[in-house]
Short mmCIF file of C-alpha atoms in Angstrom, two decimals:
data_model
loop_
_atom_site.label_atom_id
_atom_site.label_comp_id
_atom_site.label_asym_id
_atom_site.label_seq_id
_atom_site.Cartn_x
_atom_site.Cartn_y
_atom_site.Cartn_z
CA MET W 23 119.01 115.22 81.98
CA ILE W 24 115.85 116.14 83.87
CA TRP W 25 113.70 114.28 81.30
CA ILE W 26 115.88 111.15 81.46
CA CYS W 27 115.62 111.24 85.26
CA PHE W 28 111.85 111.76 85.01
CA ALA W 29 111.59 108.63 82.81
CA ILE W 30 113.72 106.57 85.21
CA PHE W 31 111.77 107.69 88.31
CA LEU W 32 108.55 106.94 86.41
CA GLY W 33 109.97 103.47 85.68
CA ALA W 34 110.55 102.97 89.41
CA CYS W 35 106.93 104.01 90.07
CA PHE W 36 105.74 101.60 87.39
CA ALA W 37 107.76 98.74 88.93
CA ALA W 38 106.20 99.41 92.35
CA GLY W 39 102.74 99.95 90.83
CA SER W 40 102.84 96.75 88.76
CA THR W 41 102.06 94.88 91.98
CA GLY W 42 98.55 96.32 91.64
CA GLY W 43 98.06 94.34 88.43
CA LEU W 44 99.87 91.24 89.70
CA PHE W 45 97.93 91.01 92.96
CA PRO W 46 94.42 92.24 92.03
CA PRO W 47 91.75 92.72 94.74
CA GLY W 48 89.56 89.84 93.47
CA ALA W 49 86.62 88.16 95.16
CA TRP W 50 88.22 88.15 98.62
CA TYR W 51 88.38 91.96 98.78
CA ARG W 52 84.95 92.38 97.17
CA ASP W 53 83.35 90.28 99.90
CA LEU W 54 84.97 92.11 102.82
CA ARG W 55 82.88 94.53 104.87
CA LYS W 56 84.03 98.03 103.90
CA PRO W 57 83.25 101.54 105.14
CA ARG W 58 80.62 103.59 103.30
CA TRP W 59 83.25 106.03 101.96
CA THR W 60 85.38 103.31 100.27
CA PRO W 61 86.54 104.66 96.88
CA PRO W 62 85.37 102.58 93.88
CA ASN W 63 87.93 100.09 92.53
CA TRP W 64 88.37 101.96 89.22
CA LEU W 65 89.58 105.07 91.08
CA PHE W 66 92.72 103.40 92.47
CA PRO W 67 94.67 102.92 89.19
CA VAL W 68 93.53 106.36 87.97
CA ALA W 69 94.70 108.04 91.17
CA TRP W 70 98.00 106.15 91.21
CA SER W 71 98.72 107.06 87.57
CA MET W 72 98.35 110.76 88.41
CA LEU W 73 100.40 110.37 91.60
CA TYR W 74 103.21 108.54 89.79
CA LEU W 75 103.55 111.41 87.31
CA CYS W 76 103.79 113.89 90.22
CA MET W 77 106.24 111.69 92.16
CA ALA W 78 108.51 111.22 89.13
CA ALA W 79 108.43 114.95 88.37
CA ALA W 80 109.32 115.78 91.98
CA GLY W 81 112.18 113.25 91.96
CA ALA W 82 113.60 114.54 88.67
CA ARG W 83 113.44 118.21 89.72
CA VAL W 84 115.37 117.49 92.91
CA ALA W 85 117.79 115.01 91.30
CA VAL W 86 119.20 117.80 89.12
CA SER W 87 119.44 120.20 92.10
CA ALA W 88 122.29 120.61 94.58
CA ASP W 89 122.13 119.39 98.19
CA ASN W 90 119.66 116.65 97.34
CA ALA W 91 121.19 113.83 99.45
CA LEU W 92 118.43 113.43 102.04
CA ALA W 93 115.60 113.89 99.53
CA MET W 94 117.06 111.29 97.14
CA ALA W 95 117.64 108.72 99.90
CA LEU W 96 114.06 109.21 101.13
CA TRP W 97 112.61 109.01 97.60
CA SER W 98 114.22 105.55 97.32
CA LEU W 99 112.86 104.49 100.70
CA GLN W 100 109.27 105.49 99.91
CA ILE W 101 109.23 103.68 96.53
CA ALA W 102 110.56 100.49 98.14
CA LEU W 103 107.77 100.66 100.75
CA ASN W 104 105.21 101.60 98.09
CA GLY W 105 105.74 98.31 96.24
CA LEU W 106 105.45 96.28 99.43
CA TRP W 107 101.86 97.00 100.47
CA THR W 108 99.96 95.29 97.64
CA PRO W 109 101.71 91.88 97.92
CA VAL W 110 101.22 91.98 101.71
CA PHE W 111 97.54 93.02 101.60
CA PHE W 112 96.18 91.35 98.44
CA GLY W 113 98.82 88.59 98.06
CA LEU W 114 99.19 87.39 101.64
CA ARG W 115 95.89 88.99 102.81
CA ARG W 116 97.64 90.09 106.00
CA MET W 117 95.65 93.22 106.78
CA ARG W 118 97.34 93.97 110.10
CA LEU W 119 100.82 93.80 108.57
CA GLY W 120 99.50 95.81 105.61
CA LEU W 121 98.49 98.58 108.01
CA GLY W 122 102.02 98.52 109.45
CA VAL W 123 103.48 98.87 105.95
CA LEU W 124 101.11 101.78 105.20
CA CYS W 125 102.12 103.55 108.42
CA ALA W 126 105.80 103.19 107.49
CA LEU W 127 104.96 104.38 103.96
CA TRP W 128 103.06 107.40 105.31
CA LEU W 129 106.02 108.41 107.49
CA SER W 130 108.48 107.97 104.61
CA VAL W 131 106.26 109.98 102.22
CA ALA W 132 105.88 112.78 104.78
CA ALA W 133 109.65 112.85 105.33
CA THR W 134 110.32 112.80 101.57
CA CYS W 135 107.85 115.64 101.04
CA ALA W 136 109.62 117.75 103.66
CA ALA W 137 113.09 116.94 102.31
CA LEU W 138 112.04 117.68 98.72
CA TRP W 139 110.52 120.99 99.86
CA GLN W 140 113.86 122.06 101.39
CA VAL W 141 115.48 121.72 97.96
CA ASP W 142 112.63 122.83 95.68
CA TRP W 143 109.20 123.85 96.96
CA ILE W 144 107.45 122.80 93.75
CA ALA W 145 108.75 119.24 94.27
CA GLY W 146 107.38 119.33 97.81
CA VAL W 147 103.95 120.45 96.57
CA LEU W 148 104.00 117.62 93.98
CA PHE W 149 104.21 115.12 96.86
CA LEU W 150 101.19 116.50 98.76
CA PRO W 151 98.51 114.60 96.77
CA TYR W 152 100.51 111.40 97.37
CA LEU W 153 100.56 112.05 101.11
CA ALA W 154 96.82 112.70 101.06
CA TRP W 155 96.11 109.50 99.11
CA VAL W 156 98.28 107.35 101.42
CA SER W 157 96.35 108.85 104.35
CA VAL W 158 93.08 107.70 102.73
CA ALA W 159 94.57 104.27 102.00
CA ALA W 160 95.72 103.89 105.62
CA ALA W 161 92.29 104.91 106.92
CA LEU W 162 90.67 102.40 104.55
CA ASN W 163 93.05 99.60 105.57
CA PHE W 164 92.35 100.40 109.24
CA SER W 165 88.56 100.40 108.71
CA VAL W 166 88.57 97.15 106.73
CA LEU W 167 90.73 95.55 109.40
CA ARG W 168 88.33 96.72 112.14
CA LEU W 169 85.22 95.57 110.20
CA ASN W 170 86.69 92.12 109.41
CA PRO W 171 88.66 91.09 112.52
CA ASP W 172 88.42 87.40 111.56
CA GLN W 173 90.41 88.10 108.36
CA ALA W 174 93.19 90.15 109.96
CA GLU W 175 96.05 87.64 109.83
CA GLY W 176 95.82 86.32 106.27
CA ARG W 177 94.98 82.92 104.88
CA THR W 178 98.02 80.85 105.78
CA ALA W 179 101.23 81.14 107.73
CA GLY W 180 103.17 79.99 104.66
CA PRO W 181 103.58 81.46 101.19
CA ALA W 182 100.56 82.96 99.46
CA MET T 15 124.64 113.45 106.54
CA ILE T 16 126.30 110.49 104.84
CA TRP T 17 125.43 108.21 107.80
CA ILE T 18 121.81 109.34 107.83
CA CYS T 19 121.62 108.66 104.09
CA PHE T 20 123.28 105.26 104.61
CA ALA T 21 120.62 104.35 107.18
CA ILE T 22 117.78 105.48 104.87
CA PHE T 23 119.15 103.58 101.87
CA LEU T 24 119.60 100.54 104.11
CA GLY T 25 115.96 100.94 105.15
CA ALA T 26 114.96 100.89 101.47
CA CYS T 27 117.00 97.69 101.00
CA PHE T 28 115.33 96.18 104.07
CA ALA T 29 111.87 97.04 102.72
CA ALA T 30 112.67 95.34 99.39
CA GLY T 31 114.38 92.43 101.15
CA SER T 32 111.52 91.83 103.58
CA THR T 33 109.68 90.14 100.70
CA GLY T 34 112.17 87.28 101.17
CA GLY T 35 110.74 86.63 104.64
CA LEU T 36 107.13 87.27 103.61
CA PHE T 37 107.22 84.96 100.59
CA PRO T 38 109.54 82.12 101.66
CA PRO T 39 110.57 79.38 99.16
CA GLY T 40 108.66 76.64 101.00
CA ALA T 41 107.80 73.13 99.80
CA TRP T 42 106.97 74.21 96.24
CA TYR T 43 110.51 75.48 95.57
CA ARG T 44 112.10 72.55 97.43
CA ASP T 45 110.36 70.07 95.14
CA LEU T 46 111.32 71.79 91.87
CA ARG T 47 114.08 70.26 89.75
CA LYS T 48 117.13 72.51 90.16
CA PRO T 49 120.59 72.66 88.57
CA ARG T 50 123.50 71.01 90.38
CA TRP T 51 125.11 74.38 91.14
CA THR T 52 122.04 75.81 92.96
CA PRO T 53 123.27 77.72 96.04
CA PRO T 54 121.93 76.37 99.36
CA ASN T 55 118.89 78.22 100.78
CA TRP T 56 120.83 79.61 103.77
CA LEU T 57 123.24 81.44 101.47
CA PHE T 58 120.57 83.75 100.01
CA PRO T 59 119.82 85.86 103.13
CA VAL T 60 123.54 85.96 104.01
CA ALA T 61 124.48 87.15 100.53
CA TRP T 62 121.67 89.72 100.42
CA SER T 63 122.64 91.13 103.84
CA MET T 64 126.17 91.77 102.59
CA LEU T 65 124.89 93.18 99.30
CA TYR T 66 122.45 95.54 101.06
CA LEU T 67 125.29 97.02 103.12
CA CYS T 68 127.31 97.62 99.93
CA MET T 69 124.29 99.04 98.05
CA ALA T 70 123.42 101.43 100.90
CA ALA T 71 127.05 102.56 101.20
CA ALA T 72 127.24 103.20 97.45
CA GLY T 73 123.96 105.15 97.54
CA ALA T 74 125.06 107.29 100.48
CA ARG T 75 128.47 108.11 99.01
CA VAL T 76 126.91 109.33 95.77
CA ALA T 77 123.96 111.08 97.45
CA VAL T 78 126.37 113.51 99.14
CA SER T 79 128.30 114.08 95.89
CA ALA T 80 127.61 116.59 93.13
CA ASP T 81 126.17 115.64 89.73
CA ASN T 82 124.41 112.59 91.13
CA ALA T 83 121.07 112.94 89.24
CA LEU T 84 121.29 109.90 86.98
CA ALA T 85 122.83 107.66 89.66
CA MET T 86 120.14 108.57 92.21
CA ALA T 87 117.28 108.01 89.75
CA LEU T 88 118.74 104.62 88.79
CA TRP T 89 119.31 103.62 92.43
CA SER T 90 115.56 104.17 92.99
CA LEU T 91 114.66 102.14 89.91
CA GLN T 92 116.78 99.13 90.89
CA ILE T 93 115.40 98.98 94.45
CA ALA T 94 111.82 99.09 93.15
CA LEU T 95 112.60 96.17 90.79
CA ASN T 96 114.53 94.36 93.54
CA GLY T 97 111.43 94.11 95.73
CA LEU T 98 109.28 92.84 92.85
CA TRP T 99 110.97 89.52 92.06
CA THR T 100 110.20 87.56 95.24
CA PRO T 101 106.41 88.18 95.24
CA VAL T 102 106.31 87.27 91.53
CA PHE T 103 108.42 84.10 91.84
CA PHE T 104 107.56 82.72 95.29
CA GLY T 105 104.20 84.44 95.77
CA LEU T 106 102.60 84.00 92.35
CA ARG T 107 105.03 81.19 91.30
CA ARG T 108 105.23 82.80 87.85
CA MET T 109 108.74 81.74 86.87
CA ARG T 110 108.62 83.14 83.34
CA LEU T 111 107.54 86.58 84.56
CA GLY T 112 110.12 86.29 87.34
CA LEU T 113 112.84 85.86 84.72
CA GLY T 114 111.56 89.00 82.98
CA VAL T 115 111.76 90.94 86.27
CA LEU T 116 115.30 89.65 86.86
CA CYS T 117 116.38 90.72 83.36
CA ALA T 118 114.98 94.21 84.00
CA LEU T 119 116.69 94.22 87.42
CA TRP T 120 120.02 93.15 85.87
CA LEU T 121 119.86 95.98 83.33
CA SER T 122 118.96 98.53 86.01
CA VAL T 123 121.76 97.33 88.32
CA ALA T 124 124.31 97.47 85.48
CA ALA T 125 123.15 101.00 84.59
CA THR T 126 123.23 102.08 88.25
CA CYS T 127 126.74 100.64 88.66
CA ALA T 128 127.97 102.61 85.63
CA ALA T 129 126.26 105.84 86.76
CA LEU T 130 127.60 105.52 90.32
CA TRP T 131 131.09 104.91 88.91
CA GLN T 132 130.94 108.19 86.97
CA VAL T 133 130.44 110.06 90.26
CA ASP T 134 132.59 107.97 92.63
CA TRP T 135 134.47 104.85 91.54
CA ILE T 136 134.30 103.28 95.01
CA ALA T 137 130.50 103.40 94.81
CA GLY T 138 130.68 101.69 91.42
CA VAL T 139 132.90 98.93 92.83
CA LEU T 140 130.45 98.45 95.73
CA PHE T 141 127.76 97.57 93.17
CA LEU T 142 129.82 94.87 91.39
CA PRO T 143 129.03 92.01 93.83
CA TYR T 144 125.32 92.89 93.45
CA LEU T 145 125.57 92.68 89.66
CA ALA T 146 127.35 89.31 89.98
CA TRP T 147 124.70 87.95 92.36
CA VAL T 148 121.80 89.07 90.17
CA SER T 149 123.55 87.32 87.24
CA VAL T 150 123.63 84.10 89.29
CA ALA T 151 119.97 84.59 90.31
CA ALA T 152 118.93 85.11 86.66
CA ALA T 153 120.84 81.99 85.57
CA LEU T 154 119.17 80.02 88.36
CA ASN T 155 115.70 81.31 87.49
CA PHE T 156 116.32 80.43 83.82
CA SER T 157 117.55 76.91 84.69
CA VAL T 158 114.66 76.20 87.05
CA LEU T 159 112.21 77.44 84.42
CA ARG T 160 113.79 75.16 81.79
CA LEU T 161 113.85 72.13 84.12
CA ASN T 162 110.21 72.59 85.21
CA PRO T 163 108.33 73.76 82.10
CA ASP T 164 105.00 72.55 83.53
CA GLN T 165 105.35 75.04 86.41
CA ALA T 166 106.28 78.09 84.33
CA GLU T 167 103.03 80.05 84.53
CA GLY T 168 102.18 79.92 88.22
CA ARG T 169 99.37 78.27 90.13
CA THR T 170 96.35 80.36 89.22
CA ALA T 171 95.38 83.19 86.93
CA GLY T 172 94.00 85.11 89.94
CA PRO T 173 95.61 86.37 93.13
CA ALA T 174 98.16 84.19 94.88
#
């Protein structure tokens, strides 16, 4: 059962992560002013692939444990928020709203990490790299927003 | 605990559903040829609001039950797929890919419904309207794709 759950949680990660391929950074992002410490583009899919494996493993370990209610509800919340950022930032190019989504994601990941830890400390540890990466992503979104204030609100008020 | 879980699952539904406000149908969708039985635009947010309440209630009931591993993993998968369709269809205007997402969503909702039912039949029943609505949405996506073959692949190969 734990392996079936791992595969399903990994499928949820893949669904959220597919937005990265559907809404690629492109020329708009390349031409933005970015901080010196911006990670190279190739690192993002590599990092997310590792994180997804950890997230799915954490979800599966806790799914087969008792008293997992809070952790399972929060795991669902964080994956729903995870899939939202890319369409907002790269699809709509709304950097300010993207930062709001990342802050909500950070809070949900921190809460999920804590709730997982209560059930199974290994699952909690598996969420720590994710929390660290979302912190970097939020700092990057904030810096790019600050360095490109004219681009903060996206291209159009309508659909992308 | 069940009410806290209900609120968190509802938050996950809201995160997925917020794509409906971020990527509105707009003039492009209005001008597409649509089948006679197309529901009016106002019905979609009303229907989804009802469905989200049912989905969150089903999630919370099963989260606080024993032997919920498969149901909880599948609940996460369906919400991740749920938030993907709107950016693909209304953001990228890729109707063919949108139909693929809806087929994956339908399968995940059917599997979640069955897994919830195994744990708590009321939770399974609460997912039936969702399965019915996704069936309607898939039929609509298919019809619109068939009636507008020139629009099937979206506007651009790049970002929306």
